Backbone as a printed PyTorch tensor [residue, N CA C, xyz], in Angstrom:
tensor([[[130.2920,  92.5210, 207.3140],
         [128.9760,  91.9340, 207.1510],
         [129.1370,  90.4680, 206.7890]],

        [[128.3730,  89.6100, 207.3890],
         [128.5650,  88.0410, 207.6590],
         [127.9440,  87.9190, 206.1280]],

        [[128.0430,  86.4820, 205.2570],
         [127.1060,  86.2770, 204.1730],
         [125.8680,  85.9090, 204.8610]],

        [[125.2260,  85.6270, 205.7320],
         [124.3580,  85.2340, 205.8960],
         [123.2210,  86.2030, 205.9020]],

        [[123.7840,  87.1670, 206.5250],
         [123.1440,  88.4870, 207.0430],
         [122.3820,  89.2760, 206.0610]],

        [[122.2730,  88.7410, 204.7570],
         [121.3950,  90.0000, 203.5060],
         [120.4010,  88.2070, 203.1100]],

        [[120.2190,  87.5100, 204.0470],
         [119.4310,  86.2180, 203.3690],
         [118.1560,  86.7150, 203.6550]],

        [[117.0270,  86.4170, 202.7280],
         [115.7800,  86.5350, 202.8040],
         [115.1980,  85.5280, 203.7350]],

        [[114.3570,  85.5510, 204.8370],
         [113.8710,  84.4830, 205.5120],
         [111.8870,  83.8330, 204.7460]],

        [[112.1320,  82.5790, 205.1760],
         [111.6360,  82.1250, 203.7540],
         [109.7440,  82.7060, 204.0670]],

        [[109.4760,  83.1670, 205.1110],
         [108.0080,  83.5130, 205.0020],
         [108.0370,  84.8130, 204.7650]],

        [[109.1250,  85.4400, 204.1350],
         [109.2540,  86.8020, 203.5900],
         [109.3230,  87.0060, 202.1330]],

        [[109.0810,  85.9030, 201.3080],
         [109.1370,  85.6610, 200.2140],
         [107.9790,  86.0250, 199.7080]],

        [[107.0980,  86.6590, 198.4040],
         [106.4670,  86.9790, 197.8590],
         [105.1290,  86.3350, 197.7930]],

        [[103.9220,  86.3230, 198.6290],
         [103.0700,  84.8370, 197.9300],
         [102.3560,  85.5490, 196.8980]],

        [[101.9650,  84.4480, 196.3270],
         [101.1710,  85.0490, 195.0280],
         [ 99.5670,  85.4780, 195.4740]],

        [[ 99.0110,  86.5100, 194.3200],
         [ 97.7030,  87.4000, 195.0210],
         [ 97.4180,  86.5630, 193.9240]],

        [[ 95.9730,  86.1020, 193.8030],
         [ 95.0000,  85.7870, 192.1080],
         [ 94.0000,  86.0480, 192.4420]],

        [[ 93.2270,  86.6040, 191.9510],
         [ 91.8680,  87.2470, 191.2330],
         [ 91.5580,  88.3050, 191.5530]],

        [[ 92.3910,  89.4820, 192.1800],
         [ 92.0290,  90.1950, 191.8890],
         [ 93.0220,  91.2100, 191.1100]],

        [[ 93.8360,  90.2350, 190.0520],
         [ 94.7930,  90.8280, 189.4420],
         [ 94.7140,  90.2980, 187.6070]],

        [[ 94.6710,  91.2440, 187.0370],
         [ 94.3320,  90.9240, 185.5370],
         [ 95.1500,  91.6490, 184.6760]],

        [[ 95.5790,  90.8630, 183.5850],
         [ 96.8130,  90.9770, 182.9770],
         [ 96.4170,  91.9090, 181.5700]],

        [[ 96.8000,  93.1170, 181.4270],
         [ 96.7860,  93.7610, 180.2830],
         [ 97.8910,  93.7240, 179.3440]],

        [[ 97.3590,  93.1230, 178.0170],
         [ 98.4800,  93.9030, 176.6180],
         [ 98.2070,  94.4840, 175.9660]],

        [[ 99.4310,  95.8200, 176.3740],
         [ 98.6940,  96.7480, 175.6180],
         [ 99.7190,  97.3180, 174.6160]],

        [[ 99.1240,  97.4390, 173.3660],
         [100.0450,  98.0910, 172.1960],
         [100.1440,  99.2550, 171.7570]],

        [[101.9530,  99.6100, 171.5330],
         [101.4290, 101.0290, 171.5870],
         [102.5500, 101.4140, 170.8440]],

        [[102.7100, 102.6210, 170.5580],
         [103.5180, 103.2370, 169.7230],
         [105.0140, 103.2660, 170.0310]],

        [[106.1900, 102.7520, 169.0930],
         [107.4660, 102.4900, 169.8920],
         [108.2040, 103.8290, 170.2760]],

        [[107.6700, 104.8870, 170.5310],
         [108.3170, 106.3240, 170.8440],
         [108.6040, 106.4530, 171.9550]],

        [[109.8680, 107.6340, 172.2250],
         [110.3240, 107.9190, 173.2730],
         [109.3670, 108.4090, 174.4230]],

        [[109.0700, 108.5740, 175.5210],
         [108.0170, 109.0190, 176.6450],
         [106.6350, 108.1500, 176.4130]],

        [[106.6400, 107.3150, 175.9330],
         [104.8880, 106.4420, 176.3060],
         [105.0020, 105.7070, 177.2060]],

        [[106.0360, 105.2480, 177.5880],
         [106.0760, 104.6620, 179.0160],
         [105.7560, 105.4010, 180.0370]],

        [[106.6580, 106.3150, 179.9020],
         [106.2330, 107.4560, 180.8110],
         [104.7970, 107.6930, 181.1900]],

        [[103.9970, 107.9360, 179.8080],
         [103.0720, 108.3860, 179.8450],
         [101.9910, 107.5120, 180.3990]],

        [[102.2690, 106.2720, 180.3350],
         [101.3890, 105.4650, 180.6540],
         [101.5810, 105.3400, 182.3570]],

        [[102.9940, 105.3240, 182.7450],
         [103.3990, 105.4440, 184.2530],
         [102.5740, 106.7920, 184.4920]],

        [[102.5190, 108.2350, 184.2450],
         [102.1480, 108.9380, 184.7980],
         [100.6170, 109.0570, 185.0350]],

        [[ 99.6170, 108.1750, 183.7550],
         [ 98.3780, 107.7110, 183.9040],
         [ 97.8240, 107.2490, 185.4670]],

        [[ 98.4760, 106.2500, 185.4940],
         [ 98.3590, 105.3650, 186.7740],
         [ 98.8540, 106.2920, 188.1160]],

        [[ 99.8390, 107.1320, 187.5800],
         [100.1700, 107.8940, 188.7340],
         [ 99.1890, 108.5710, 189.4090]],

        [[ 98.5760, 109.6610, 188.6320],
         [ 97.8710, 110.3800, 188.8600],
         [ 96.2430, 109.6200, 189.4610]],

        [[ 96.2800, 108.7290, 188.8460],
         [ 94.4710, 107.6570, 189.0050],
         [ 94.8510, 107.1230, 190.0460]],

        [[ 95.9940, 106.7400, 190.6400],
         [ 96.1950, 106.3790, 191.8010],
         [ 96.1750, 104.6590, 191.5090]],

        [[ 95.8870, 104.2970, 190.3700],
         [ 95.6380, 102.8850, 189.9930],
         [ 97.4920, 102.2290, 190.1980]],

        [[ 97.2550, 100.3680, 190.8260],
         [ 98.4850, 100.4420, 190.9640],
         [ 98.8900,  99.0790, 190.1440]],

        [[100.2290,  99.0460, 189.6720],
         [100.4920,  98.2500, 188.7860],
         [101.2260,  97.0420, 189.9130]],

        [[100.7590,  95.8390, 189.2020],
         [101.7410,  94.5620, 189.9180],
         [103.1370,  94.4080, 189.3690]],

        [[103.0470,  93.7090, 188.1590],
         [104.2980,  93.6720, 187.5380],
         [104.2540,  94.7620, 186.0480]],

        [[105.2280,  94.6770, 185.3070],
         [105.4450,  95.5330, 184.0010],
         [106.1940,  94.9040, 183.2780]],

        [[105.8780,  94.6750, 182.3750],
         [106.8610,  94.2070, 181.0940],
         [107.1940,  94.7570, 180.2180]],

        [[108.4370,  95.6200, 179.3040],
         [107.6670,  96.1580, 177.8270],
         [109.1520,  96.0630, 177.0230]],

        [[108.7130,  95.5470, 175.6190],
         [109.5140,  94.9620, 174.2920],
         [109.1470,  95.4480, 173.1190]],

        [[109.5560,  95.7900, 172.1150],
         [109.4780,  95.8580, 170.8860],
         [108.7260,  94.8380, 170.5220]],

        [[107.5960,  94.8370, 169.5110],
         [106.9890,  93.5160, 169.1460],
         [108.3750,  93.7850, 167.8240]],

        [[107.2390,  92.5460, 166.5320],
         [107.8490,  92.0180, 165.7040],
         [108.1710,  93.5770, 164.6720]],

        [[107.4130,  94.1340, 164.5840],
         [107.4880,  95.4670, 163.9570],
         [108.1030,  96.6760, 165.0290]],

        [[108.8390,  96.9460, 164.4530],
         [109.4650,  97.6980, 165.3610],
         [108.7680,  99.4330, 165.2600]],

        [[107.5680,  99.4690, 164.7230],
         [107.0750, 100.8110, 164.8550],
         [106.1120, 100.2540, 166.4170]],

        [[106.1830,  99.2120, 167.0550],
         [105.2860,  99.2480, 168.1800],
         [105.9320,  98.2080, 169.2160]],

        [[105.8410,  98.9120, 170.3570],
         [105.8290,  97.7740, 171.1490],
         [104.7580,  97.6220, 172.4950]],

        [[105.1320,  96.2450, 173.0040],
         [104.1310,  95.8720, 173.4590],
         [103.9830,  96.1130, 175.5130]],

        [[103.1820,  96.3070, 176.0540],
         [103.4660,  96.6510, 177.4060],
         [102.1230,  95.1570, 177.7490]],

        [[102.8570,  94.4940, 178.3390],
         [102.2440,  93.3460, 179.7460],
         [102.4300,  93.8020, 180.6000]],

        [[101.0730,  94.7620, 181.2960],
         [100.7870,  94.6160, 182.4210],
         [ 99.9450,  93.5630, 183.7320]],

        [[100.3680,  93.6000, 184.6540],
         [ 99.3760,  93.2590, 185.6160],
         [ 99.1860,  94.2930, 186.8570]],

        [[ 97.2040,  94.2640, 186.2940],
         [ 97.2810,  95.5490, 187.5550],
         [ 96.2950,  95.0690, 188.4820]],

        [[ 96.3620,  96.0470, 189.6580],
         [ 95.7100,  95.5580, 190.9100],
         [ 93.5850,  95.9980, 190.5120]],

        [[ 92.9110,  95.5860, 190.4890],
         [ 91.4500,  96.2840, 190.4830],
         [ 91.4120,  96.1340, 191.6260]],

        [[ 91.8010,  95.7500, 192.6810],
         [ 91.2960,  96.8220, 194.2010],
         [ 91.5220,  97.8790, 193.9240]],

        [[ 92.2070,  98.6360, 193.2140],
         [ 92.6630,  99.9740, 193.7690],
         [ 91.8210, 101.1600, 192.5500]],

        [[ 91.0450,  99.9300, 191.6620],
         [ 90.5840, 100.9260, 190.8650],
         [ 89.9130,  99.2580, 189.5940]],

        [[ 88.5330,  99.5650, 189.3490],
         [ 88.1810,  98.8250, 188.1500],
         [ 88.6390,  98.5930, 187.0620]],

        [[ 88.6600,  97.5420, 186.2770],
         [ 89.3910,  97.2330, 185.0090],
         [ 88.6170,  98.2990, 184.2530]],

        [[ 87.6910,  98.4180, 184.0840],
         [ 87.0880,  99.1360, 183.0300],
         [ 87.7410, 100.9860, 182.8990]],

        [[ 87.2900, 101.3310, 184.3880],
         [ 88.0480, 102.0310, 184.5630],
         [ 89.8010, 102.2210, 183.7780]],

        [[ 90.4840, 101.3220, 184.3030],
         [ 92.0000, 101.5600, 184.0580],
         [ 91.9580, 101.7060, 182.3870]],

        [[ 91.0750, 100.5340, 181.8070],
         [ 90.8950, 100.4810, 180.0830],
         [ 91.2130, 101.8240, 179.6970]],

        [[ 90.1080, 102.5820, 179.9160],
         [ 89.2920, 103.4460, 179.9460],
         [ 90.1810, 104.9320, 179.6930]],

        [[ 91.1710, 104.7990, 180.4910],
         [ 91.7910, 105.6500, 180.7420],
         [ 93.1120, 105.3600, 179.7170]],

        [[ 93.1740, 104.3720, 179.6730],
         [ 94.5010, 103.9770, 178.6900],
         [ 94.1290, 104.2180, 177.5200]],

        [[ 92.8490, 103.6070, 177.0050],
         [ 92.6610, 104.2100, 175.6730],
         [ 92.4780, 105.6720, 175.1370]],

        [[ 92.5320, 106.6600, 176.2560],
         [ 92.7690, 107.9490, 175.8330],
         [ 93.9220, 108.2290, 175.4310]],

        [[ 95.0970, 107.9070, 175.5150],
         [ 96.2520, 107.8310, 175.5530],
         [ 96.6230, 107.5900, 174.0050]],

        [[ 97.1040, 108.8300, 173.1490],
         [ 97.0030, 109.0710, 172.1050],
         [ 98.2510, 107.8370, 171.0720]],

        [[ 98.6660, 107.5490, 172.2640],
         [100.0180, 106.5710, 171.3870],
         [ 99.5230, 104.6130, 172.1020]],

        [[ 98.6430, 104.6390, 172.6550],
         [ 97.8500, 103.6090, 172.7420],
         [ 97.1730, 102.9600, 171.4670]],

        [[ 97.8980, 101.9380, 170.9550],
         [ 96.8250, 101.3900, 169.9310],
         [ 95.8900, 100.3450, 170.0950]],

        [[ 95.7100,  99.5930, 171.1330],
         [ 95.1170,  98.3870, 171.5160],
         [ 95.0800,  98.0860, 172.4980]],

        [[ 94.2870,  96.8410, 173.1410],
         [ 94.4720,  96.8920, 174.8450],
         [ 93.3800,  95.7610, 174.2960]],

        [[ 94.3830,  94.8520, 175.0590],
         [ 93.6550,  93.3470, 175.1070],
         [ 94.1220,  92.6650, 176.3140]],

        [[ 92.4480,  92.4930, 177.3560],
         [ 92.5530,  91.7350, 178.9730],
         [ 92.3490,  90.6860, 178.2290]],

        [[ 93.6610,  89.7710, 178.9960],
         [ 94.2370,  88.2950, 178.7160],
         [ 93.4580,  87.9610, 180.1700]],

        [[ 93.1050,  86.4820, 179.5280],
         [ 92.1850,  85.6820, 181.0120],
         [ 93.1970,  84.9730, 181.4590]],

        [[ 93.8050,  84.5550, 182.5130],
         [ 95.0060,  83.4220, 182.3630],
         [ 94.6590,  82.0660, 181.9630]],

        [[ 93.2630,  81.8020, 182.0430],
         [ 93.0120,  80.3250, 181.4250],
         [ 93.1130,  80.4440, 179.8480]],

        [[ 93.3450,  81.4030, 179.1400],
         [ 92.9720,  81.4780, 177.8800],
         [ 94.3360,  81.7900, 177.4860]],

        [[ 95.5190,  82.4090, 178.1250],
         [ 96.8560,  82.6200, 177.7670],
         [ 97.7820,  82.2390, 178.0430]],

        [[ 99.1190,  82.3620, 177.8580],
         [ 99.8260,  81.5400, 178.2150],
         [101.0300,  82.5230, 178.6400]],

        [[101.4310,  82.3430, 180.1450],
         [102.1070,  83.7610, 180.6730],
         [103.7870,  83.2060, 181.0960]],

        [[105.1840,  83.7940, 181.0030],
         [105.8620,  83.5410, 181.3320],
         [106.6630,  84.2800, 182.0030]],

        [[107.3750,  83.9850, 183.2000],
         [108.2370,  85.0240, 183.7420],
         [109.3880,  84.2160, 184.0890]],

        [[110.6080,  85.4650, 184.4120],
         [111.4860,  84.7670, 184.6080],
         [112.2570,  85.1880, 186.3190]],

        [[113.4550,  84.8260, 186.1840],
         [113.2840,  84.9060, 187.8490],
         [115.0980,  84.9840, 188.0700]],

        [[116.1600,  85.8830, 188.4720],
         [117.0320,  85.5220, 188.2380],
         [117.3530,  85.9430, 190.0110]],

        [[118.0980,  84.6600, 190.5630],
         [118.2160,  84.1730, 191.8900],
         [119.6620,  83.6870, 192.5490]],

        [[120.4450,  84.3160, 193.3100],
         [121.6470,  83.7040, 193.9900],
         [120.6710,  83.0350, 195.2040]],

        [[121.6840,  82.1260, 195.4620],
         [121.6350,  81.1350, 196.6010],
         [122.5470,  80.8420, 197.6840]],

        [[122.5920,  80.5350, 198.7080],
         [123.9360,  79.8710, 199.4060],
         [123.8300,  78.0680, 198.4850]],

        [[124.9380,  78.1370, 198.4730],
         [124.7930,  76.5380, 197.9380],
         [126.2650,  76.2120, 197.8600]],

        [[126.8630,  75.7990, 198.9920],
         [127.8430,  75.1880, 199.8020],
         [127.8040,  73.8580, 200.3260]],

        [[129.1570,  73.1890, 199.9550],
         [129.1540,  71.5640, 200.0420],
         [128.2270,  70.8960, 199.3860]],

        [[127.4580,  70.2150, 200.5590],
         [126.3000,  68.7820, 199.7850],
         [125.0840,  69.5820, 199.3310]],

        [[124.7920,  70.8990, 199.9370],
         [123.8410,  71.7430, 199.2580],
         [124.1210,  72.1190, 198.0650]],

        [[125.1300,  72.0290, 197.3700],
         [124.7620,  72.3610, 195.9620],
         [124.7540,  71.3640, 195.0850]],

        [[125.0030,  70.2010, 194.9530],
         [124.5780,  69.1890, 193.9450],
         [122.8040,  69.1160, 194.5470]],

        [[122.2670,  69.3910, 195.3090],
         [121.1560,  69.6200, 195.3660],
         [120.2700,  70.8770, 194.5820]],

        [[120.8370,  71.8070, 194.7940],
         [120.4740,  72.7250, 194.1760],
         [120.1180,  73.0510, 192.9470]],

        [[121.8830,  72.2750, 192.5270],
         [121.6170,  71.7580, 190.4170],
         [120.2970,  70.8560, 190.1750]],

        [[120.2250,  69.7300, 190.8990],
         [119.3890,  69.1470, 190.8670],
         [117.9260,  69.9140, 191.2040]],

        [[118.1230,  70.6970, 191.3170],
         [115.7610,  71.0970, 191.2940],
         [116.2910,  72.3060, 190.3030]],

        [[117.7960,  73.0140, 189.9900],
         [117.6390,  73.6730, 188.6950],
         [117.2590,  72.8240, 187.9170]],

        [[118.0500,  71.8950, 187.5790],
         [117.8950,  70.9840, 186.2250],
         [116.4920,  70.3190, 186.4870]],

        [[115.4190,  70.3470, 187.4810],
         [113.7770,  69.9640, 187.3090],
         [113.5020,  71.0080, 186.6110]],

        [[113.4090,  72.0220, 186.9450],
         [112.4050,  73.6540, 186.7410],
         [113.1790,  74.0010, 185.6220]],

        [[114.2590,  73.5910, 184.8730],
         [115.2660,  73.6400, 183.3100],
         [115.6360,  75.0280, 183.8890]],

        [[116.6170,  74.8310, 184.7980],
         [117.1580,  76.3210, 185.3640],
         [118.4200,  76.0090, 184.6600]],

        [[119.2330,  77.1310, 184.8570],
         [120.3750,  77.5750, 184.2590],
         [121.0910,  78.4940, 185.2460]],

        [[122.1330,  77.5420, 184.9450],
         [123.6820,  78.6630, 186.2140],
         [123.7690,  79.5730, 185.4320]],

        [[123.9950,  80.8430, 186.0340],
         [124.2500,  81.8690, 185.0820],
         [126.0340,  82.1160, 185.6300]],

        [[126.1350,  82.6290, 187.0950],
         [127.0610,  82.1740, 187.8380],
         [127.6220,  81.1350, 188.9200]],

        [[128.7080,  81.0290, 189.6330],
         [128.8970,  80.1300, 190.6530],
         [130.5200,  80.9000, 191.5060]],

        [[130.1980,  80.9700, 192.1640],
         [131.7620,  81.1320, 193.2270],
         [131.9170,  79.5880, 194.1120]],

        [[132.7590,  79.8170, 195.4330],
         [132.8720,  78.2740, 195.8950],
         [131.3830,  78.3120, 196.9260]],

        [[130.5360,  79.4990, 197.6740],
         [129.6520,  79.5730, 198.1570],
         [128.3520,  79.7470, 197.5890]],

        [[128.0250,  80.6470, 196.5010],
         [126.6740,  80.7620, 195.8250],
         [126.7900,  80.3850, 194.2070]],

        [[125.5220,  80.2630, 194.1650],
         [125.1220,  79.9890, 192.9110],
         [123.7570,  81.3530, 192.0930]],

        [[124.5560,  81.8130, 191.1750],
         [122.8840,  82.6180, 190.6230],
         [122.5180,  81.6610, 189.4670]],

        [[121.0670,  81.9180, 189.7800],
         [120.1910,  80.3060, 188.6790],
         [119.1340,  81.6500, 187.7570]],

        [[118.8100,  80.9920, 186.6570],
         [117.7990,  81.5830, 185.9940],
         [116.8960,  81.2680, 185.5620]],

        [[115.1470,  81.2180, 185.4700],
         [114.3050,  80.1140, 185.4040],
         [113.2530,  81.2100, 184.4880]],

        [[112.8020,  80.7930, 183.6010],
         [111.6490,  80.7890, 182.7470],
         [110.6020,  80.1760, 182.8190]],

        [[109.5620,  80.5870, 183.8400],
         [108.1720,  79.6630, 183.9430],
         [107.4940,  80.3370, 184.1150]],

        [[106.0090,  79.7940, 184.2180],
         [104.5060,  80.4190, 184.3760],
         [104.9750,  80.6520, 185.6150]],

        [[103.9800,  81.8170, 185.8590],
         [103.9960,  82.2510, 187.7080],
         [103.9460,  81.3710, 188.3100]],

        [[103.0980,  80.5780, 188.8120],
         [102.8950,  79.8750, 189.2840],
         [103.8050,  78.5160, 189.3990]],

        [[104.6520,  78.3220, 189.0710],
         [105.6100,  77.5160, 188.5870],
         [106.8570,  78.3080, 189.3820]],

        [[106.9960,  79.4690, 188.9090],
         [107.8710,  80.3240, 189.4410],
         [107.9740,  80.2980, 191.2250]],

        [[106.8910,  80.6160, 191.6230],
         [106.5170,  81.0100, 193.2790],
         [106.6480,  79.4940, 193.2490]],

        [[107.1030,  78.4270, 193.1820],
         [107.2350,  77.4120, 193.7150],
         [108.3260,  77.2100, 193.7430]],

        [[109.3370,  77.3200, 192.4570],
         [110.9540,  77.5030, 192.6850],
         [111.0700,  78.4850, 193.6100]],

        [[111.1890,  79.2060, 193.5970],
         [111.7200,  80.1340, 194.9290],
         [111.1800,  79.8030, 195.9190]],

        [[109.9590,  79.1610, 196.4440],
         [109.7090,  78.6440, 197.9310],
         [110.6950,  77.4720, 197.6790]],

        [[110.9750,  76.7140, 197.2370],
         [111.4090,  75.5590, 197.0980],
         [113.3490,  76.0760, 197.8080]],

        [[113.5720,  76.7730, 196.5770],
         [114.9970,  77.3600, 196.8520],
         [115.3710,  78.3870, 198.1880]],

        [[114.1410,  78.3710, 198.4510],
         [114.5890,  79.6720, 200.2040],
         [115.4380,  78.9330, 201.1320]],

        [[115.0430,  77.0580, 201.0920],
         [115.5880,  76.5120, 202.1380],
         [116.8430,  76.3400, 202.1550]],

        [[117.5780,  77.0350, 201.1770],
         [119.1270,  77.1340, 200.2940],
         [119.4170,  78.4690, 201.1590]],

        [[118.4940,  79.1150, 201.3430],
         [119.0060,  80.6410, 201.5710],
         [119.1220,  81.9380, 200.4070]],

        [[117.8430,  82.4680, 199.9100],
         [118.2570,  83.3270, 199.0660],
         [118.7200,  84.4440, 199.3990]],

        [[119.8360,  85.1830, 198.4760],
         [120.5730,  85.9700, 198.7290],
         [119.6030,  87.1370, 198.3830]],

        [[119.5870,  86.8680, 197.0520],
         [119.2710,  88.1700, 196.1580],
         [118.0380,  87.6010, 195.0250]],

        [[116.9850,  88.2170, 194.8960],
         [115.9700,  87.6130, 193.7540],
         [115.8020,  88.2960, 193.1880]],

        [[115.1160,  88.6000, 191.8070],
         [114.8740,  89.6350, 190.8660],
         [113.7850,  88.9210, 189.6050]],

        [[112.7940,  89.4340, 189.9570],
         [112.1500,  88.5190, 188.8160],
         [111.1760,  89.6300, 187.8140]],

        [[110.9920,  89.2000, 186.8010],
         [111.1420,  89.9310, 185.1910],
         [109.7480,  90.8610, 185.0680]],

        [[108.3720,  90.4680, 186.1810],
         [107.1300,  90.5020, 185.0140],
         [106.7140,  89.8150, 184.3480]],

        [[105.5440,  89.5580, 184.4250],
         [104.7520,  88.7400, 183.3750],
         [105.2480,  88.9250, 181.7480]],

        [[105.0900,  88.2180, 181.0420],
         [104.9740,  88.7480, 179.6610],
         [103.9140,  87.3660, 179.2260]],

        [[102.8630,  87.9860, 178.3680],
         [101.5810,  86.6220, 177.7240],
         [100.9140,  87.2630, 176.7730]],

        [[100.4160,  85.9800, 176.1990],
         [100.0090,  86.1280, 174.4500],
         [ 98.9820,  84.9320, 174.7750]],

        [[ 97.8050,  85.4260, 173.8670],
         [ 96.4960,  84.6370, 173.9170],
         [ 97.1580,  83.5990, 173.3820]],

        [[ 95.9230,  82.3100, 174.1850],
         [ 96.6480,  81.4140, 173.3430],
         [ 95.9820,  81.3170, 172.0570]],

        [[ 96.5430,  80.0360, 171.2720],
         [ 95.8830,  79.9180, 169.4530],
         [ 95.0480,  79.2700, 169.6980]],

        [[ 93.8610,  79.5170, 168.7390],
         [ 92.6040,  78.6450, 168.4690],
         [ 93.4140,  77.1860, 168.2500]],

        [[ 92.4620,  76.1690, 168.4300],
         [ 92.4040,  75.2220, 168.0810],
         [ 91.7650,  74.3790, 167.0700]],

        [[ 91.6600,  73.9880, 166.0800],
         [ 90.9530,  73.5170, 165.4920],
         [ 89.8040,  72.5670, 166.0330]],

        [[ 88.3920,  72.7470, 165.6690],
         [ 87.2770,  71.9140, 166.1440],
         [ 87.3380,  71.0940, 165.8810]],

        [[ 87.0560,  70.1220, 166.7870],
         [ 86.8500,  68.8330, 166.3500],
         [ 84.9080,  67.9670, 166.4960]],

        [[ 84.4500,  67.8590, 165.0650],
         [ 83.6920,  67.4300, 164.6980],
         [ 83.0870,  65.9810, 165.5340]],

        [[ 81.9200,  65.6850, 165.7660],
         [ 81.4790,  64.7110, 166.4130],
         [ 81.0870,  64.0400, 165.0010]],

        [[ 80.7780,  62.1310, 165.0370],
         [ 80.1480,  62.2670, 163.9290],
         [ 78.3780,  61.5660, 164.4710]],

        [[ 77.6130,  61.2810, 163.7840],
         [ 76.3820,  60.6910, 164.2830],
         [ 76.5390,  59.6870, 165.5340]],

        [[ 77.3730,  58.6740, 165.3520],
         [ 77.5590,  57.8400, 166.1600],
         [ 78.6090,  57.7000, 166.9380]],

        [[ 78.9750,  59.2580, 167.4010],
         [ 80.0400,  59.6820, 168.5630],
         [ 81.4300,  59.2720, 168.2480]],

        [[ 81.7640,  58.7830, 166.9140],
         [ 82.8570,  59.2060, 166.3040],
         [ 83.6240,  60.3130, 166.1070]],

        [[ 84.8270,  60.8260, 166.5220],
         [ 85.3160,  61.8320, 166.0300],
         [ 85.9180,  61.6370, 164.2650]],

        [[ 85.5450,  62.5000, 163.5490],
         [ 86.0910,  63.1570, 162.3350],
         [ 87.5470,  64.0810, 162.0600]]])
């Protein structure tokens, strides 16, 4: 088998879907089978998930599941709905993406041979990528960004030739209030 021959061709690459995809976090009990249980939810409802994320929060009696799921295939309220029956479910909070702040990561070989790879470093080191490996032909890079950020490195990097991609799931957290800022009579801020 040639190296060339397992390359992704670049209009086969993933485009991104938005709006009709909404990001759930949902908290839940850190026990063995709630994943499960939550996979077999969706199984059965036929509801379908985009990406999945799930970590231990800071307390380790819970952790946390970032989903993104499809509402074509079934209403948010609906999917809620159904999750909060779910006896090891403690919370369920729809994140807006203007209101949160979402990160994924993306871990990617390349061809990147001869003058193609000081190129390559170069749009890692834009997007603050990181070699994870290198032989004398590929490179695997690793990138931490908003989606959207993301689907642009990898269109960007197809023209390299990707070998192999693998990317993480969303993971997002509302963002923090801000403190108000006061007008004063005469359009001064305070």
């Amino acid at each position: 088998m040639s190296a060339s021959s397992n390359l992704v061709p670049i209009g086969a690459i993933r485009q991104p879907v938005h709006g009709r995809h909404h990001i759930l976090s949902v908290l839940v009990e850190n026990k063995a089978g709630v994943l499960a249980r939550v996979a077999l939810l969706f199984s059965r409802r036929g509801f379908n998930i985009y990406s999945l994320a799930v970590a231990p929060t800071d307390d380790e009696r819970f952790s946390r599941i970032t989903m993104v799921v499809d509402v074509e295939t079934a209403p948010l309220e609906q999917i809620t709905k159904q999750l909060h029956k779910l006896i090891n479910v403690l919370k369920i909070t729809e994140l807006d993406p203007s209101d949160a702040v979402e990160v994924e990561s993306m871990l990617v070989t390349i061809v990147a041979e001869g003058g193609s790879r000081s190129r390559a470093l170069e749009l890692a080191e834009l997007f603050r990528g990181q070699v994870l490996d290198v032989n004398a032909e590929r490179l695997t890079l690793m990138f931490a960004l908003a989606p959207s950020a993301l689907d642009d490195v990898e269109a960007l990097l197809g023209e390299f030739g990707i070998v192999e991609v693998q990317r993480s799931g969303r993971i997002a957290l509302a963002r923090l209030p801000k403190p108000v800022r006061r007008v004063a009579r005469r359009g001064k801020v305070s």
